[in-house]
Tab-separated table of C-alpha atoms in Angstrom:
chain	number	residue	atom	x	y	z
Z	1	UNK	CA	0.453	-15.838	-50.085
Z	2	UNK	CA	-2.522	-16.796	-47.901
Z	3	UNK	CA	-2.497	-20.075	-46.805
Z	4	UNK	CA	-4.876	-20.444	-43.594
Z	5	UNK	CA	-8.401	-21.935	-43.970
Z	6	UNK	CA	-11.187	-19.301	-43.400
Z	7	UNK	CA	-13.600	-21.999	-42.232
Z	8	UNK	CA	-14.943	-21.500	-38.650
Z	9	UNK	CA	-13.195	-24.124	-36.056
Z	10	UNK	CA	-10.524	-25.194	-39.222
Z	11	UNK	CA	-6.689	-24.780	-38.524
Z	12	UNK	CA	-5.276	-26.200	-41.825
Z	13	UNK	CA	-2.994	-24.140	-43.155
Z	14	UNK	CA	-0.538	-24.737	-46.334
Z	15	UNK	CA	2.462	-24.655	-43.893
Z	16	UNK	CA	1.151	-27.527	-41.543
Z	17	UNK	CA	-0.905	-29.375	-44.417
Z	18	UNK	CA	1.153	-29.397	-47.480
Z	19	UNK	CA	-1.005	-32.002	-49.463
Z	20	UNK	CA	-4.370	-29.843	-49.232
Z	21	UNK	CA	-5.627	-27.384	-51.830
Z	22	UNK	CA	-6.558	-24.060	-50.435
Z	23	UNK	CA	-9.202	-22.371	-53.111
Z	24	UNK	CA	-10.418	-18.782	-53.074
Z	25	UNK	CA	-13.996	-18.040	-52.839
Z	26	UNK	CA	-15.821	-17.572	-56.053
Z	27	UNK	CA	-16.200	-14.104	-57.830
Z	28	UNK	CA	-19.706	-15.292	-59.125
Z	29	UNK	CA	-22.331	-13.474	-57.037
Z	30	UNK	CA	-24.809	-16.402	-56.526
Z	31	UNK	CA	-22.207	-19.042	-55.926
Z	32	UNK	CA	-20.253	-16.787	-53.669
Z	33	UNK	CA	-23.652	-16.183	-51.406
Z	34	UNK	CA	-24.182	-20.201	-51.482
Z	35	UNK	CA	-20.629	-20.418	-50.415
Z	36	UNK	CA	-20.855	-17.878	-47.656
Z	37	UNK	CA	-24.217	-19.564	-46.329
Z	38	UNK	CA	-22.452	-22.794	-46.027
Z	39	UNK	CA	-19.546	-21.352	-44.229
Z	40	UNK	CA	-21.746	-19.584	-41.602
Z	41	UNK	CA	-19.172	-17.129	-40.543
Z	42	UNK	CA	-21.065	-14.224	-38.543
Z	43	UNK	CA	-20.326	-10.969	-39.605
Z	44	UNK	CA	-17.418	-11.652	-42.166
Z	45	UNK	CA	-16.867	-10.758	-45.665
Z	46	UNK	CA	-13.946	-12.567	-47.508
Z	47	UNK	CA	-11.275	-10.769	-49.437
Z	48	UNK	CA	-8.985	-11.463	-52.405
Z	49	UNK	CA	-6.990	-13.396	-49.854
Z	50	UNK	CA	-9.397	-15.777	-48.150
Z	51	UNK	CA	-8.976	-19.423	-48.849
Z	52	UNK	CA	-10.915	-22.343	-47.992
Z	53	UNK	CA	-9.200	-25.806	-47.725
Z	54	UNK	CA	-10.267	-28.865	-49.915
Z	55	UNK	CA	-11.265	-30.995	-46.642
Z	56	UNK	CA	-14.426	-28.934	-46.820
Z	57	UNK	CA	-15.224	-30.621	-49.876
Z	58	UNK	CA	-16.274	-34.550	-50.246
Z	59	UNK	CA	-14.413	-35.465	-53.043
Z	60	UNK	CA	-11.438	-33.454	-51.504
Z	61	UNK	CA	-11.533	-30.775	-54.081
Z	62	UNK	CA	-14.389	-28.284	-55.614
Z	63	UNK	CA	-16.062	-28.785	-58.608
Z	64	UNK	CA	-17.090	-26.326	-61.276
Z	65	UNK	CA	-20.064	-28.406	-62.588
Z	66	UNK	CA	-23.106	-26.856	-61.215
Z	67	UNK	CA	-24.469	-30.407	-60.881
Z	68	UNK	CA	-21.755	-31.515	-58.561
Z	69	UNK	CA	-22.436	-31.463	-54.809
Z	70	UNK	CA	-19.026	-30.265	-54.384
Z	71	UNK	CA	-19.777	-27.176	-56.652
Z	72	UNK	CA	-20.556	-25.742	-52.981
Z	73	UNK	CA	-18.602	-26.871	-49.818
Z	74	UNK	CA	-20.372	-28.895	-47.249
Z	75	UNK	CA	-18.289	-30.474	-44.526
Z	76	UNK	CA	-18.017	-28.081	-41.625
Z	77	UNK	CA	-17.826	-28.292	-37.865
Z	78	UNK	CA	-21.457	-27.343	-37.860
Z	79	UNK	CA	-22.276	-29.718	-40.347
Z	80	UNK	CA	-24.336	-32.892	-38.803
Z	81	UNK	CA	-24.054	-36.236	-38.844
Z	82	UNK	CA	-27.116	-36.813	-41.384
Z	83	UNK	CA	-25.826	-33.924	-43.558
Z	84	UNK	CA	-22.622	-35.295	-43.908
Z	85	UNK	CA	-23.881	-38.721	-45.172
Z	86	UNK	CA	-26.330	-37.008	-47.556
Z	87	UNK	CA	-23.540	-35.164	-48.840
Z	88	UNK	CA	-20.994	-38.146	-49.285
Z	89	UNK	CA	-23.912	-40.250	-50.936
Z	90	UNK	CA	-24.969	-37.493	-53.399
Z	91	UNK	CA	-21.129	-36.773	-54.318
Z	92	UNK	CA	-20.747	-40.843	-54.736
Z	93	UNK	CA	-23.916	-40.833	-57.076
Z	94	UNK	CA	-22.627	-37.965	-58.965
Z	95	UNK	CA	-19.059	-39.588	-59.653
Z	96	UNK	CA	-20.974	-42.639	-60.585
Z	97	UNK	CA	-22.978	-41.034	-63.192
Z	98	UNK	CA	-20.292	-39.133	-64.345
Z	99	UNK	CA	-18.014	-42.494	-64.764
Z	100	UNK	CA	-21.133	-44.178	-66.461
Z	101	UNK	CA	-21.208	-41.138	-68.890
Z	102	UNK	CA	-17.472	-41.457	-69.564
Z	103	UNK	CA	-18.029	-45.253	-70.291
Z	104	UNK	CA	-20.978	-44.678	-72.800
Z	105	UNK	CA	-18.802	-42.175	-74.642
Z	106	UNK	CA	-16.023	-44.950	-74.747
Z	107	UNK	CA	-18.236	-47.309	-76.063
Z	108	UNK	CA	-18.844	-44.743	-78.985
Z	109	UNK	CA	-15.379	-44.628	-79.888
Z	110	UNK	CA	-14.128	-47.305	-82.433
Z	111	UNK	CA	-10.625	-49.109	-82.065
Z	112	UNK	CA	-8.255	-49.664	-84.520
Z	113	UNK	CA	-10.044	-52.273	-86.365
Z	114	UNK	CA	-13.146	-50.157	-86.677
Z	115	UNK	CA	-14.992	-52.062	-83.983
Z	116	UNK	CA	-17.218	-50.592	-81.219
Z	117	UNK	CA	-15.827	-51.192	-77.922
Z	118	UNK	CA	-18.118	-53.343	-75.969
Z	119	UNK	CA	-18.985	-52.015	-72.555
Z	120	UNK	CA	-17.739	-53.001	-69.253
Z	121	UNK	CA	-19.495	-53.558	-66.079
Z	122	UNK	CA	-18.952	-50.923	-63.713
Z	123	UNK	CA	-19.252	-50.304	-60.016
Z	124	UNK	CA	-19.897	-47.404	-57.736
Z	125	UNK	CA	-17.914	-45.891	-54.986
Z	126	UNK	CA	-19.593	-48.253	-52.397
Z	127	UNK	CA	-18.323	-51.474	-54.751
Z	128	UNK	CA	-21.951	-52.174	-55.824
Z	129	UNK	CA	-22.376	-53.585	-59.460
Z	130	UNK	CA	-24.696	-51.379	-61.781
Z	131	UNK	CA	-28.298	-52.428	-61.082
Z	132	UNK	CA	-31.046	-52.829	-63.628
Z	133	UNK	CA	-32.645	-49.320	-62.199
Z	134	UNK	CA	-29.157	-47.525	-63.080
Z	135	UNK	CA	-29.329	-49.355	-66.676
Z	136	UNK	CA	-32.678	-47.795	-67.463
Z	137	UNK	CA	-31.565	-44.385	-66.046
Z	138	UNK	CA	-28.401	-44.420	-68.382
Z	139	UNK	CA	-30.352	-45.383	-71.300
Z	140	UNK	CA	-32.776	-42.852	-70.721
Z	141	UNK	CA	-30.223	-40.245	-70.419
Z	142	UNK	CA	-28.790	-41.263	-73.943
Z	143	UNK	CA	-32.418	-41.409	-75.966
Z	144	UNK	CA	-34.862	-38.837	-76.958
Z	145	UNK	CA	-37.781	-41.134	-77.209
Z	146	UNK	CA	-39.763	-38.629	-78.872
Z	147	UNK	CA	-37.545	-38.897	-81.850
Z	148	UNK	CA	-38.149	-42.684	-82.332
Z	149	UNK	CA	-41.822	-42.328	-82.882
Z	150	UNK	CA	-42.552	-42.436	-86.610
Z	151	UNK	CA	-45.243	-40.233	-88.339
Z	152	UNK	CA	-47.116	-43.282	-88.503
Z	153	UNK	CA	-47.213	-43.491	-84.821
Z	154	UNK	CA	-45.026	-46.740	-84.735
Z	155	UNK	CA	-42.068	-47.048	-82.582
Z	156	UNK	CA	-39.044	-47.392	-84.171
Z	157	UNK	CA	-36.882	-50.184	-82.388
Z	158	UNK	CA	-33.675	-48.651	-80.793
Z	159	UNK	CA	-30.398	-49.990	-82.065
Z	160	UNK	CA	-28.248	-49.203	-78.931
Z	161	UNK	CA	-26.934	-52.139	-77.204
Z	162	UNK	CA	-27.627	-51.088	-73.856
Z	163	UNK	CA	-30.837	-50.323	-74.672
Z	164	UNK	CA	-31.675	-53.491	-76.153
Z	165	UNK	CA	-30.200	-55.369	-73.132
Z	166	UNK	CA	-32.491	-53.358	-70.788
Z	167	UNK	CA	-35.630	-53.993	-72.846
Z	168	UNK	CA	-34.694	-57.478	-72.898
Z	169	UNK	CA	-34.126	-57.821	-69.133
Z	170	UNK	CA	-37.375	-56.114	-68.535
Z	171	UNK	CA	-39.476	-58.163	-71.050
Z	172	UNK	CA	-37.842	-61.424	-69.176
Z	173	UNK	CA	-38.905	-60.064	-65.717
Z	174	UNK	CA	-42.320	-58.970	-67.236
Z	175	UNK	CA	-42.915	-62.584	-68.446
Z	176	UNK	CA	-41.881	-64.051	-65.095
Z	177	UNK	CA	-44.172	-62.186	-63.018
Z	178	UNK	CA	-47.028	-62.800	-65.297
Z	179	UNK	CA	-46.506	-66.606	-65.082
Z	180	UNK	CA	-46.583	-65.971	-60.936
Z	181	UNK	CA	-49.667	-64.121	-61.372
Z	182	UNK	CA	-51.451	-66.903	-63.334
Z	183	UNK	CA	-49.912	-69.580	-60.937
Z	184	UNK	CA	-51.636	-67.640	-57.917
Z	185	UNK	CA	-55.031	-67.398	-59.690
Z	186	UNK	CA	-54.806	-71.134	-60.273
Z	187	UNK	CA	-54.245	-71.552	-56.508
Z	188	UNK	CA	-57.127	-69.090	-55.535
Z	189	UNK	CA	-59.411	-70.892	-57.999
Z	190	UNK	CA	-58.406	-74.458	-56.613
Z	191	UNK	CA	-59.269	-73.112	-52.844
Z	192	UNK	CA	-62.386	-71.416	-53.592
Z	193	UNK	CA	-65.512	-72.900	-52.598
Z	194	UNK	CA	-68.176	-70.480	-53.771
Z	195	UNK	CA	-69.995	-72.730	-56.423
Z	196	UNK	CA	-72.851	-75.041	-55.190
Z	197	UNK	CA	-72.048	-78.516	-55.469
Z	198	UNK	CA	-68.478	-78.420	-53.779
Z	199	UNK	CA	-69.743	-80.239	-50.655
Z	200	UNK	CA	-66.670	-82.090	-50.151
Z	201	UNK	CA	-64.457	-78.933	-49.778
Z	202	UNK	CA	-67.034	-77.081	-47.813
Z	203	UNK	CA	-67.055	-80.065	-45.223
Z	204	UNK	CA	-63.120	-80.291	-45.361
Z	205	UNK	CA	-63.042	-76.407	-44.851
Z	206	UNK	CA	-65.668	-75.577	-42.188
Z	207	UNK	CA	-66.724	-78.995	-40.847
Z	208	UNK	CA	-70.412	-78.278	-42.358
Z	209	UNK	CA	-71.884	-81.403	-44.298
Z	210	UNK	CA	-72.860	-79.354	-47.642
Z	211	UNK	CA	-72.566	-76.029	-49.600
Z	212	UNK	CA	-76.298	-75.435	-49.350
Z	213	UNK	CA	-76.167	-75.978	-45.232
Z	214	UNK	CA	-73.185	-73.762	-44.943
Z	215	UNK	CA	-75.481	-70.751	-46.858
Z	216	UNK	CA	-78.425	-71.595	-44.472
Z	217	UNK	CA	-75.919	-71.162	-41.328
Z	218	UNK	CA	-74.411	-68.000	-43.208
Z	219	UNK	CA	-78.126	-66.424	-43.594
Z	220	UNK	CA	-79.053	-67.331	-40.082
Z	221	UNK	CA	-75.931	-65.430	-38.558
Z	222	UNK	CA	-76.744	-62.287	-40.844
């Protein structure tokens, strides 16, 4: 049984590294060509005995999901540090998305008392809690908003708990931003001295005795 990794510069083998997996090169032509391009082995064509070890996949194993970064191996001796970090980040994001999808599926499965299981907080591979942006993305994945519009043109409120929580959070944030904008407008109005008769403020800010004399100075300078 073949047990030596075919990647350039990799000396892993089944005998020396019993904990590693050794996978064959895909038979699907498109995926096979992408693997060969990633391996970068000049003037070489794999055989049925050729194997690639699992250390060349970020998650430590190949993934047959075309959306997964580990659908194609990405960690090799020629991989730059930047490319390596991007591959690690992409794999972390993919696994986090898959975890969120599994969580949403579990919330739809009733328990023994026929009650919906409440969703729990999750964290990604870096230990960070799910942000509001990620919640919006998860809700977007689960809904077809085109189906929520009635024939009258009125949008039907969503009954999904995660969607309602996200909408509420965005509504509160919008209200807070509006309040801040109104507060800033009030400050601008207080500091403005573009109206005639506000001689006290003109004198305080410019040293000129009145608004009329300030305009005379402006006219002379222009």
